[in-house]
Amino acid sequence: MTLHRFASVEALSYPVIRVTFDDGVSGTLDLSDEIATGPIFAPLKDRDFFKTVAVGEYGHTFGWRLDELGHEIDFCPTATRIRVETQMVEEMAARFRARRTAAE
């Protein structure tokens, strides 16, 4: 199993971020569901705070308030990578189905 790290993260438009991994793979994540559920994500409802997203030391995490132990909101590379890759496969499958239907 390859352990990936985050190379960069940026807030695109609320509530969407782009993550880029150390091997160049990147994708966008819509965090609407996370923000809508649970008190831990409540600070992300503040759009200015949302823009402060950052990569943690050594690329092991990304999130907010990463220097405030116990108060950070962070995401791990493995779960995020699975989410990004799943989204990529679903988008490719949708494009394939659309082309196939048009050609038939």
mmCIF file of N, CA, C and O in Angstrom:
data_model
loop_
_atom_site.group_PDB
_atom_site.id
_atom_site.type_symbol
_atom_site.label_atom_id
_atom_site.label_comp_id
_atom_site.label_asym_id
_atom_site.label_seq_id
_atom_site.Cartn_x
_atom_site.Cartn_y
_atom_site.Cartn_z
ATOM 1 N N MET A 1 0.843 -1.182 0.000
ATOM 2 C CA MET A 1 0.000 0.000 0.000
ATOM 3 C C MET A 1 0.887 1.244 0.000
ATOM 4 O O MET A 1 1.779 1.380 0.825
ATOM 5 N N THR A 2 0.629 2.117 -0.921
ATOM 6 C CA THR A 2 1.380 3.365 -1.010
ATOM 7 C C THR A 2 0.792 4.385 -0.048
ATOM 8 O O THR A 2 -0.421 4.579 -0.001
ATOM 9 N N LEU A 3 1.653 5.015 0.707
ATOM 10 C CA LEU A 3 1.208 6.078 1.600
ATOM 11 C C LEU A 3 1.418 7.415 0.915
ATOM 12 O O LEU A 3 2.538 7.784 0.596
ATOM 13 N N HIS A 4 0.333 8.089 0.673
ATOM 14 C CA HIS A 4 0.395 9.375 0.001
ATOM 15 C C HIS A 4 0.415 10.500 1.013
ATOM 16 O O HIS A 4 -0.028 10.354 2.143
ATOM 17 N N ARG A 5 0.900 11.624 0.549
ATOM 18 C CA ARG A 5 0.906 12.849 1.351
ATOM 19 C C ARG A 5 0.280 13.956 0.525
ATOM 20 O O ARG A 5 0.265 13.907 -0.695
ATOM 21 N N PHE A 6 -0.180 14.972 1.225
ATOM 22 C CA PHE A 6 -0.728 16.131 0.537
ATOM 23 C C PHE A 6 0.406 17.064 0.138
ATOM 24 O O PHE A 6 1.304 17.331 0.928
ATOM 25 N N ALA A 7 0.354 17.547 -1.092
ATOM 26 C CA ALA A 7 1.315 18.545 -1.545
ATOM 27 C C ALA A 7 0.727 19.941 -1.390
ATOM 28 O O ALA A 7 1.428 20.882 -1.020
ATOM 29 N N SER A 8 -0.578 20.065 -1.689
ATOM 30 C CA SER A 8 -1.229 21.372 -1.556
ATOM 31 C C SER A 8 -2.734 21.197 -1.406
ATOM 32 O O SER A 8 -3.289 20.158 -1.737
ATOM 33 N N VAL A 9 -3.353 22.237 -0.911
ATOM 34 C CA VAL A 9 -4.801 22.296 -0.778
ATOM 35 C C VAL A 9 -5.202 23.755 -0.935
ATOM 36 O O VAL A 9 -4.481 24.653 -0.493
ATOM 37 N N GLU A 10 -6.313 23.972 -1.611
ATOM 38 C CA GLU A 10 -6.791 25.348 -1.759
ATOM 39 C C GLU A 10 -8.309 25.382 -1.771
ATOM 40 O O GLU A 10 -8.955 24.471 -2.279
ATOM 41 N N ALA A 11 -8.858 26.420 -1.179
ATOM 42 C CA ALA A 11 -10.294 26.649 -1.224
ATOM 43 C C ALA A 11 -10.604 27.248 -2.596
ATOM 44 O O ALA A 11 -10.048 28.289 -2.948
ATOM 45 N N LEU A 12 -11.449 26.575 -3.364
ATOM 46 C CA LEU A 12 -11.806 27.085 -4.693
ATOM 47 C C LEU A 12 -12.981 28.039 -4.581
ATOM 48 O O LEU A 12 -12.866 29.220 -4.848
ATOM 49 N N SER A 13 -14.119 27.498 -4.253
ATOM 50 C CA SER A 13 -15.308 28.290 -3.989
ATOM 51 C C SER A 13 -16.086 27.540 -2.914
ATOM 52 O O SER A 13 -16.147 26.316 -2.934
ATOM 53 N N TYR A 14 -16.606 28.272 -2.001
ATOM 54 C CA TYR A 14 -17.258 27.660 -0.849
ATOM 55 C C TYR A 14 -18.362 26.720 -1.296
ATOM 56 O O TYR A 14 -19.191 27.111 -2.105
ATOM 57 N N PRO A 15 -18.393 25.522 -0.820
ATOM 58 C CA PRO A 15 -17.535 24.773 0.092
ATOM 59 C C PRO A 15 -16.650 23.737 -0.619
ATOM 60 O O PRO A 15 -16.522 22.603 -0.176
ATOM 61 N N VAL A 16 -16.038 24.117 -1.705
ATOM 62 C CA VAL A 16 -15.235 23.195 -2.515
ATOM 63 C C VAL A 16 -13.746 23.498 -2.355
ATOM 64 O O VAL A 16 -13.332 24.654 -2.394
ATOM 65 N N ILE A 17 -12.967 22.432 -2.192
ATOM 66 C CA ILE A 17 -11.518 22.561 -2.113
ATOM 67 C C ILE A 17 -10.881 21.676 -3.184
ATOM 68 O O ILE A 17 -11.489 20.730 -3.663
ATOM 69 N N ARG A 18 -9.662 22.011 -3.548
ATOM 70 C CA ARG A 18 -8.857 21.157 -4.425
ATOM 71 C C ARG A 18 -7.690 20.657 -3.605
ATOM 72 O O ARG A 18 -6.989 21.441 -2.958
ATOM 73 N N VAL A 19 -7.492 19.334 -3.638
ATOM 74 C CA VAL A 19 -6.339 18.735 -2.979
ATOM 75 C C VAL A 19 -5.421 18.171 -4.048
ATOM 76 O O VAL A 19 -5.873 17.648 -5.054
ATOM 77 N N THR A 20 -4.130 18.312 -3.824
ATOM 78 C CA THR A 20 -3.122 17.737 -4.708
ATOM 79 C C THR A 20 -2.194 16.895 -3.848
ATOM 80 O O THR A 20 -1.733 17.354 -2.805
ATOM 81 N N PHE A 21 -1.962 15.678 -4.318
ATOM 82 C CA PHE A 21 -1.103 14.749 -3.590
ATOM 83 C C PHE A 21 0.328 14.855 -4.074
ATOM 84 O O PHE A 21 0.607 15.430 -5.132
ATOM 85 N N ASP A 22 1.228 14.252 -3.321
ATOM 86 C CA ASP A 22 2.650 14.329 -3.624
ATOM 87 C C ASP A 22 3.031 13.696 -4.963
ATOM 88 O O ASP A 22 4.076 14.000 -5.513
ATOM 89 N N ASP A 23 2.167 12.853 -5.528
ATOM 90 C CA ASP A 23 2.458 12.247 -6.829
ATOM 91 C C ASP A 23 1.776 12.989 -7.982
ATOM 92 O O ASP A 23 1.795 12.532 -9.118
ATOM 93 N N GLY A 24 1.154 14.134 -7.684
ATOM 94 C CA GLY A 24 0.534 14.959 -8.711
ATOM 95 C C GLY A 24 -0.945 14.727 -8.922
ATOM 96 O O GLY A 24 -1.608 15.512 -9.601
ATOM 97 N N VAL A 25 -1.503 13.654 -8.387
ATOM 98 C CA VAL A 25 -2.939 13.412 -8.508
ATOM 99 C C VAL A 25 -3.668 14.497 -7.723
ATOM 100 O O VAL A 25 -3.285 14.832 -6.607
ATOM 101 N N SER A 26 -4.718 15.055 -8.356
ATOM 102 C CA SER A 26 -5.488 16.077 -7.653
ATOM 103 C C SER A 26 -6.965 15.895 -7.949
ATOM 104 O O SER A 26 -7.350 15.243 -8.916
ATOM 105 N N GLY A 27 -7.769 16.461 -7.094
ATOM 106 C CA GLY A 27 -9.205 16.395 -7.269
ATOM 107 C C GLY A 27 -9.882 17.427 -6.401
ATOM 108 O O GLY A 27 -9.258 18.033 -5.518
ATOM 109 N N THR A 28 -11.147 17.615 -6.670
ATOM 110 C CA THR A 28 -11.923 18.566 -5.882
ATOM 111 C C THR A 28 -12.843 17.808 -4.937
ATOM 112 O O THR A 28 -13.295 16.705 -5.238
ATOM 113 N N LEU A 29 -13.071 18.409 -3.807
ATOM 114 C CA LEU A 29 -13.968 17.840 -2.807
ATOM 115 C C LEU A 29 -14.993 18.890 -2.415
ATOM 116 O O LEU A 29 -14.642 20.018 -2.077
ATOM 117 N N ASP A 30 -16.243 18.507 -2.474
ATOM 118 C CA ASP A 30 -17.326 19.357 -1.999
ATOM 119 C C ASP A 30 -17.598 18.937 -0.562
ATOM 120 O O ASP A 30 -18.001 17.799 -0.311
ATOM 121 N N LEU A 31 -17.356 19.818 0.364
ATOM 122 C CA LEU A 31 -17.502 19.499 1.785
ATOM 123 C C LEU A 31 -18.865 19.887 2.352
ATOM 124 O O LEU A 31 -19.029 19.984 3.571
ATOM 125 N N SER A 32 -19.853 20.063 1.489
ATOM 126 C CA SER A 32 -21.195 20.451 1.938
ATOM 127 C C SER A 32 -21.756 19.503 2.979
ATOM 128 O O SER A 32 -22.301 19.950 4.004
ATOM 129 N N ASP A 33 -21.651 18.200 2.725
ATOM 130 C CA ASP A 33 -22.216 17.224 3.664
ATOM 131 C C ASP A 33 -21.525 17.280 5.019
ATOM 132 O O ASP A 33 -22.184 17.213 6.057
ATOM 133 N N GLU A 34 -20.213 17.395 5.004
ATOM 134 C CA GLU A 34 -19.480 17.459 6.260
ATOM 135 C C GLU A 34 -19.853 18.711 7.052
ATOM 136 O O GLU A 34 -20.052 18.657 8.262
ATOM 137 N N ILE A 35 -19.952 19.827 6.359
ATOM 138 C CA ILE A 35 -20.271 21.098 7.022
ATOM 139 C C ILE A 35 -21.681 21.079 7.594
ATOM 140 O O ILE A 35 -21.940 21.634 8.656
ATOM 141 N N ALA A 36 -22.586 20.400 6.907
ATOM 142 C CA ALA A 36 -23.983 20.356 7.342
ATOM 143 C C ALA A 36 -24.214 19.426 8.535
ATOM 144 O O ALA A 36 -25.245 19.519 9.191
ATOM 145 N N THR A 37 -23.262 18.525 8.803
ATOM 146 C CA THR A 37 -23.473 17.544 9.873
ATOM 147 C C THR A 37 -22.424 17.696 10.964
ATOM 148 O O THR A 37 -21.250 17.858 10.700
ATOM 149 N N GLY A 38 -22.880 17.617 12.174
ATOM 150 C CA GLY A 38 -21.971 17.569 13.319
ATOM 151 C C GLY A 38 -21.362 18.890 13.716
ATOM 152 O O GLY A 38 -21.018 19.718 12.889
ATOM 153 N N PRO A 39 -21.193 19.075 15.010
ATOM 154 C CA PRO A 39 -20.648 20.325 15.538
ATOM 155 C C PRO A 39 -19.161 20.533 15.228
ATOM 156 O O PRO A 39 -18.703 21.657 15.186
ATOM 157 N N ILE A 40 -18.420 19.458 14.984
ATOM 158 C CA ILE A 40 -16.984 19.619 14.727
ATOM 159 C C ILE A 40 -16.727 20.454 13.479
ATOM 160 O O ILE A 40 -15.738 21.167 13.384
ATOM 161 N N PHE A 41 -17.628 20.384 12.502
ATOM 162 C CA PHE A 41 -17.454 21.126 11.248
ATOM 163 C C PHE A 41 -18.133 22.492 11.263
ATOM 164 O O PHE A 41 -18.052 23.227 10.281
ATOM 165 N N ALA A 42 -18.786 22.851 12.346
ATOM 166 C CA ALA A 42 -19.508 24.125 12.439
ATOM 167 C C ALA A 42 -18.646 25.341 12.081
ATOM 168 O O ALA A 42 -19.120 26.241 11.385
ATOM 169 N N PRO A 43 -17.376 25.402 12.496
ATOM 170 C CA PRO A 43 -16.567 26.569 12.128
ATOM 171 C C PRO A 43 -16.413 26.763 10.614
ATOM 172 O O PRO A 43 -16.176 27.871 10.152
ATOM 173 N N LEU A 44 -16.576 25.676 9.852
ATOM 174 C CA LEU A 44 -16.417 25.781 8.397
ATOM 175 C C LEU A 44 -17.582 26.504 7.728
ATOM 176 O O LEU A 44 -17.514 26.823 6.542
ATOM 177 N N LYS A 45 -18.639 26.785 8.479
ATOM 178 C CA LYS A 45 -19.749 27.566 7.934
ATOM 179 C C LYS A 45 -19.342 29.021 7.700
ATOM 180 O O LYS A 45 -19.963 29.724 6.924
ATOM 181 N N ASP A 46 -18.295 29.440 8.380
ATOM 182 C CA ASP A 46 -17.730 30.782 8.186
ATOM 183 C C ASP A 46 -16.850 30.741 6.931
ATOM 184 O O ASP A 46 -15.793 30.110 6.928
ATOM 185 N N ARG A 47 -17.283 31.408 5.889
ATOM 186 C CA ARG A 47 -16.576 31.348 4.602
ATOM 187 C C ARG A 47 -15.143 31.871 4.678
ATOM 188 O O ARG A 47 -14.255 31.359 4.012
ATOM 189 N N ASP A 48 -14.900 32.881 5.487
ATOM 190 C CA ASP A 48 -13.532 33.397 5.636
ATOM 191 C C ASP A 48 -12.647 32.363 6.337
ATOM 192 O O ASP A 48 -11.497 32.166 5.959
ATOM 193 N N PHE A 49 -13.180 31.712 7.353
ATOM 194 C CA PHE A 49 -12.438 30.660 8.041
ATOM 195 C C PHE A 49 -12.170 29.501 7.088
ATOM 196 O O PHE A 49 -11.077 28.933 7.070
ATOM 197 N N PHE A 50 -13.161 29.151 6.271
ATOM 198 C CA PHE A 50 -13.023 28.054 5.308
ATOM 199 C C PHE A 50 -11.814 28.279 4.405
ATOM 200 O O PHE A 50 -11.092 27.342 4.068
ATOM 201 N N LYS A 51 -11.574 29.523 4.038
ATOM 202 C CA LYS A 51 -10.461 29.861 3.140
ATOM 203 C C LYS A 51 -9.089 29.639 3.772
ATOM 204 O O LYS A 51 -8.083 29.652 3.076
ATOM 205 N N THR A 52 -9.026 29.433 5.078
ATOM 206 C CA THR A 52 -7.741 29.272 5.762
ATOM 207 C C THR A 52 -7.219 27.834 5.728
ATOM 208 O O THR A 52 -6.250 27.510 6.420
ATOM 209 N N VAL A 53 -7.828 26.974 4.933
ATOM 210 C CA VAL A 53 -7.403 25.573 4.840
ATOM 211 C C VAL A 53 -5.916 25.500 4.496
ATOM 212 O O VAL A 53 -5.391 26.330 3.757
ATOM 213 N N ALA A 54 -5.229 24.525 5.089
ATOM 214 C CA ALA A 54 -3.783 24.402 4.884
ATOM 215 C C ALA A 54 -3.365 22.941 4.976
ATOM 216 O O ALA A 54 -4.076 22.102 5.526
ATOM 217 N N VAL A 55 -2.192 22.666 4.446
ATOM 218 C CA VAL A 55 -1.590 21.342 4.558
ATOM 219 C C VAL A 55 -0.772 21.312 5.843
ATOM 220 O O VAL A 55 -0.050 22.251 6.150
ATOM 221 N N GLY A 56 -0.897 20.216 6.568
ATOM 222 C CA GLY A 56 -0.150 20.058 7.803
ATOM 223 C C GLY A 56 1.298 19.671 7.554
ATOM 224 O O GLY A 56 1.710 19.375 6.426
ATOM 225 N N GLU A 57 2.047 19.661 8.625
ATOM 226 C CA GLU A 57 3.469 19.346 8.569
ATOM 227 C C GLU A 57 3.701 18.003 7.882
ATOM 228 O O GLU A 57 3.023 17.015 8.169
ATOM 229 N N TYR A 58 4.645 17.984 6.965
ATOM 230 C CA TYR A 58 5.041 16.795 6.200
ATOM 231 C C TYR A 58 3.932 16.246 5.297
ATOM 232 O O TYR A 58 4.055 15.133 4.787
ATOM 233 N N GLY A 59 2.843 16.976 5.125
ATOM 234 C CA GLY A 59 1.777 16.544 4.227
ATOM 235 C C GLY A 59 0.925 15.407 4.750
ATOM 236 O O GLY A 59 0.189 14.782 3.997
ATOM 237 N N HIS A 60 0.983 15.156 6.055
ATOM 238 C CA HIS A 60 0.235 14.048 6.638
ATOM 239 C C HIS A 60 -1.249 14.351 6.830
ATOM 240 O O HIS A 60 -2.017 13.440 7.151
ATOM 241 N N THR A 61 -1.639 15.583 6.665
ATOM 242 C CA THR A 61 -3.026 15.976 6.870
ATOM 243 C C THR A 61 -3.285 17.298 6.163
ATOM 244 O O THR A 61 -2.359 17.998 5.758
ATOM 245 N N PHE A 62 -4.551 17.632 5.998
ATOM 246 C CA PHE A 62 -4.924 18.990 5.620
ATOM 247 C C PHE A 62 -6.117 19.362 6.466
ATOM 248 O O PHE A 62 -6.839 18.493 6.958
ATOM 249 N N GLY A 63 -6.309 20.647 6.659
ATOM 250 C CA GLY A 63 -7.447 21.068 7.442
ATOM 251 C C GLY A 63 -7.328 22.484 7.953
ATOM 252 O O GLY A 63 -6.665 23.329 7.355
ATOM 253 N N TRP A 64 -7.937 22.695 9.086
ATOM 254 C CA TRP A 64 -8.040 24.010 9.690
ATOM 255 C C TRP A 64 -7.580 23.931 11.138
ATOM 256 O O TRP A 64 -7.770 22.917 11.802
ATOM 257 N N ARG A 65 -7.004 24.998 11.643
ATOM 258 C CA ARG A 65 -6.503 25.084 13.024
ATOM 259 C C ARG A 65 -5.572 23.920 13.349
ATOM 260 O O ARG A 65 -5.621 23.352 14.431
ATOM 261 N N LEU A 66 -4.714 23.571 12.418
ATOM 262 C CA LEU A 66 -3.857 22.401 12.589
ATOM 263 C C LEU A 66 -2.859 22.554 13.732
ATOM 264 O O LEU A 66 -2.349 21.559 14.236
ATOM 265 N N ASP A 67 -2.603 23.774 14.151
ATOM 266 C CA ASP A 67 -1.667 23.997 15.249
ATOM 267 C C ASP A 67 -2.355 24.066 16.612
ATOM 268 O O ASP A 67 -1.714 24.285 17.625
ATOM 269 N N GLU A 68 -3.667 23.843 16.640
ATOM 270 C CA GLU A 68 -4.425 23.893 17.892
ATOM 271 C C GLU A 68 -4.850 22.480 18.284
ATOM 272 O O GLU A 68 -5.971 22.054 18.026
ATOM 273 N N LEU A 69 -3.950 21.748 18.904
ATOM 274 C CA LEU A 69 -4.192 20.365 19.284
ATOM 275 C C LEU A 69 -5.499 20.222 20.052
ATOM 276 O O LEU A 69 -5.746 20.929 21.018
ATOM 277 N N GLY A 70 -6.336 19.327 19.581
ATOM 278 C CA GLY A 70 -7.641 19.109 20.195
ATOM 279 C C GLY A 70 -8.742 19.965 19.610
ATOM 280 O O GLY A 70 -9.917 19.732 19.877
ATOM 281 N N HIS A 71 -8.381 20.960 18.813
ATOM 282 C CA HIS A 71 -9.368 21.850 18.201
ATOM 283 C C HIS A 71 -9.269 21.855 16.677
ATOM 284 O O HIS A 71 -10.001 22.580 16.008
ATOM 285 N N GLU A 72 -8.345 21.046 16.143
ATOM 286 C CA GLU A 72 -8.138 21.022 14.710
ATOM 287 C C GLU A 72 -9.289 20.296 14.004
ATOM 288 O O GLU A 72 -9.990 19.486 14.595
ATOM 289 N N ILE A 73 -9.473 20.658 12.745
ATOM 290 C CA ILE A 73 -10.402 19.967 11.851
ATOM 291 C C ILE A 73 -9.522 19.471 10.724
ATOM 292 O O ILE A 73 -9.010 20.266 9.942
ATOM 293 N N ASP A 74 -9.312 18.156 10.686
ATOM 294 C CA ASP A 74 -8.360 17.665 9.696
ATOM 295 C C ASP A 74 -8.827 16.396 8.999
ATOM 296 O O ASP A 74 -9.705 15.693 9.480
ATOM 297 N N PHE A 75 -8.220 16.154 7.845
ATOM 298 C CA PHE A 75 -8.540 15.011 6.998
ATOM 299 C C PHE A 75 -7.250 14.263 6.694
ATOM 300 O O PHE A 75 -6.218 14.877 6.439
ATOM 301 N N CYS A 76 -7.325 12.944 6.681
ATOM 302 C CA CYS A 76 -6.134 12.137 6.417
ATOM 303 C C CYS A 76 -5.981 11.864 4.919
ATOM 304 O O CYS A 76 -6.956 11.862 4.178
ATOM 305 N N PRO A 77 -4.755 11.615 4.467
ATOM 306 C CA PRO A 77 -4.499 11.373 3.053
ATOM 307 C C PRO A 77 -5.164 10.111 2.513
ATOM 308 O O PRO A 77 -5.674 10.113 1.397
ATOM 309 N N THR A 78 -5.186 9.030 3.276
ATOM 310 C CA THR A 78 -5.712 7.770 2.753
ATOM 311 C C THR A 78 -7.199 7.870 2.424
ATOM 312 O O THR A 78 -7.622 7.529 1.312
ATOM 313 N N ALA A 79 -8.001 8.332 3.359
ATOM 314 C CA ALA A 79 -9.438 8.457 3.125
ATOM 315 C C ALA A 79 -9.726 9.472 2.023
ATOM 316 O O ALA A 79 -10.610 9.271 1.183
ATOM 317 N N THR A 80 -8.960 10.559 2.009
ATOM 318 C CA THR A 80 -9.157 11.581 0.980
ATOM 319 C C THR A 80 -8.774 11.032 -0.392
ATOM 320 O O THR A 80 -9.466 11.276 -1.382
ATOM 321 N N ARG A 81 -7.689 10.272 -0.470
ATOM 322 C CA ARG A 81 -7.251 9.680 -1.737
ATOM 323 C C ARG A 81 -8.317 8.726 -2.271
ATOM 324 O O ARG A 81 -8.633 8.742 -3.466
ATOM 325 N N ILE A 82 -8.886 7.903 -1.407
ATOM 326 C CA ILE A 82 -9.953 6.994 -1.828
ATOM 327 C C ILE A 82 -11.129 7.787 -2.370
ATOM 328 O O ILE A 82 -11.691 7.449 -3.413
ATOM 329 N N ARG A 83 -11.482 8.855 -1.698
ATOM 330 C CA ARG A 83 -12.611 9.684 -2.144
ATOM 331 C C ARG A 83 -12.328 10.326 -3.497
ATOM 332 O O ARG A 83 -13.176 10.324 -4.387
ATOM 333 N N VAL A 84 -11.131 10.850 -3.682
ATOM 334 C CA VAL A 84 -10.752 11.492 -4.948
ATOM 335 C C VAL A 84 -10.720 10.464 -6.075
ATOM 336 O O VAL A 84 -11.265 10.697 -7.165
ATOM 337 N N GLU A 85 -10.104 9.311 -5.836
ATOM 338 C CA GLU A 85 -10.021 8.289 -6.877
ATOM 339 C C GLU A 85 -11.392 7.726 -7.225
ATOM 340 O O GLU A 85 -11.679 7.477 -8.399
ATOM 341 N N THR A 86 -12.239 7.521 -6.244
ATOM 342 C CA THR A 86 -13.603 7.045 -6.497
ATOM 343 C C THR A 86 -14.360 8.045 -7.361
ATOM 344 O O THR A 86 -15.032 7.672 -8.326
ATOM 345 N N GLN A 87 -14.219 9.314 -7.042
ATOM 346 C CA GLN A 87 -14.875 10.366 -7.821
ATOM 347 C C GLN A 87 -14.357 10.363 -9.257
ATOM 348 O O GLN A 87 -15.131 10.499 -10.202
ATOM 349 N N MET A 88 -13.056 10.169 -9.447
ATOM 350 C CA MET A 88 -12.466 10.142 -10.785
ATOM 351 C C MET A 88 -13.025 8.967 -11.597
ATOM 352 O O MET A 88 -13.386 9.127 -12.770
ATOM 353 N N VAL A 89 -13.118 7.801 -10.982
ATOM 354 C CA VAL A 89 -13.639 6.623 -11.677
ATOM 355 C C VAL A 89 -15.107 6.820 -12.033
ATOM 356 O O VAL A 89 -15.542 6.488 -13.151
ATOM 357 N N GLU A 90 -15.885 7.368 -11.112
ATOM 358 C CA GLU A 90 -17.305 7.609 -11.381
ATOM 359 C C GLU A 90 -17.489 8.590 -12.531
ATOM 360 O O GLU A 90 -18.368 8.414 -13.376
ATOM 361 N N GLU A 91 -16.649 9.628 -12.594
ATOM 362 C CA GLU A 91 -16.736 10.604 -13.688
ATOM 363 C C GLU A 91 -16.345 9.968 -15.023
ATOM 364 O O GLU A 91 -16.994 10.213 -16.044
ATOM 365 N N MET A 92 -15.294 9.119 -15.021
ATOM 366 C CA MET A 92 -14.897 8.439 -16.254
ATOM 367 C C MET A 92 -15.990 7.485 -16.719
ATOM 368 O O MET A 92 -16.287 7.400 -17.919
ATOM 369 N N ALA A 93 -16.614 6.766 -15.803
ATOM 370 C CA ALA A 93 -17.689 5.836 -16.159
ATOM 371 C C ALA A 93 -18.879 6.589 -16.738
ATOM 372 O O ALA A 93 -19.490 6.136 -17.721
ATOM 373 N N ALA A 94 -19.194 7.727 -16.168
ATOM 374 C CA ALA A 94 -20.312 8.529 -16.682
ATOM 375 C C ALA A 94 -20.015 9.022 -18.100
ATOM 376 O O ALA A 94 -20.893 8.997 -18.972
ATOM 377 N N ARG A 95 -18.772 9.456 -18.353
ATOM 378 C CA ARG A 95 -18.401 9.890 -19.706
ATOM 379 C C ARG A 95 -18.463 8.730 -20.687
ATOM 380 O O ARG A 95 -18.928 8.873 -21.812
ATOM 381 N N PHE A 96 -18.016 7.564 -20.271
ATOM 382 C CA PHE A 96 -18.061 6.374 -21.125
ATOM 383 C C PHE A 96 -19.506 6.025 -21.460
ATOM 384 O O PHE A 96 -19.835 5.762 -22.623
ATOM 385 N N ARG A 97 -20.381 6.015 -20.465
ATOM 386 C CA ARG A 97 -21.796 5.705 -20.710
ATOM 387 C C ARG A 97 -22.418 6.719 -21.652
ATOM 388 O O ARG A 97 -23.183 6.363 -22.533
ATOM 389 N N ALA A 98 -22.083 8.000 -21.491
ATOM 390 C CA ALA A 98 -22.645 9.027 -22.351
ATOM 391 C C ALA A 98 -22.187 8.851 -23.799
ATOM 392 O O ALA A 98 -22.987 8.998 -24.731
ATOM 393 N N ARG A 99 -20.931 8.517 -24.015
ATOM 394 C CA ARG A 99 -20.415 8.298 -25.377
ATOM 395 C C ARG A 99 -21.016 7.040 -25.975
ATOM 396 O O ARG A 99 -21.349 7.005 -27.143
ATOM 397 N N ARG A 100 -21.133 6.013 -25.175
ATOM 398 C CA ARG A 100 -21.653 4.743 -25.665
ATOM 399 C C ARG A 100 -23.088 4.882 -26.101
ATOM 400 O O ARG A 100 -23.496 4.391 -27.132
ATOM 401 N N THR A 101 -23.901 5.569 -25.321
ATOM 402 C CA THR A 101 -25.302 5.778 -25.644
ATOM 403 C C THR A 101 -25.440 6.563 -26.933
ATOM 404 O O THR A 101 -26.275 6.260 -27.777
ATOM 405 N N ALA A 102 -24.598 7.569 -27.112
ATOM 406 C CA ALA A 102 -24.670 8.400 -28.312
ATOM 407 C C ALA A 102 -24.248 7.614 -29.544
ATOM 408 O O ALA A 102 -24.745 7.848 -30.645
ATOM 409 N N ALA A 103 -23.343 6.670 -29.398
ATOM 410 C CA ALA A 103 -22.829 5.910 -30.530
ATOM 411 C C ALA A 103 -23.765 4.777 -30.922
ATOM 412 O O ALA A 103 -23.718 4.277 -32.038
ATOM 413 N N GLU A 104 -24.605 4.336 -30.027
ATOM 414 C CA GLU A 104 -25.489 3.196 -30.323
ATOM 415 C C GLU A 104 -26.675 3.577 -31.140
ATOM 416 O O GLU A 104 -27.149 4.590 -31.290
#
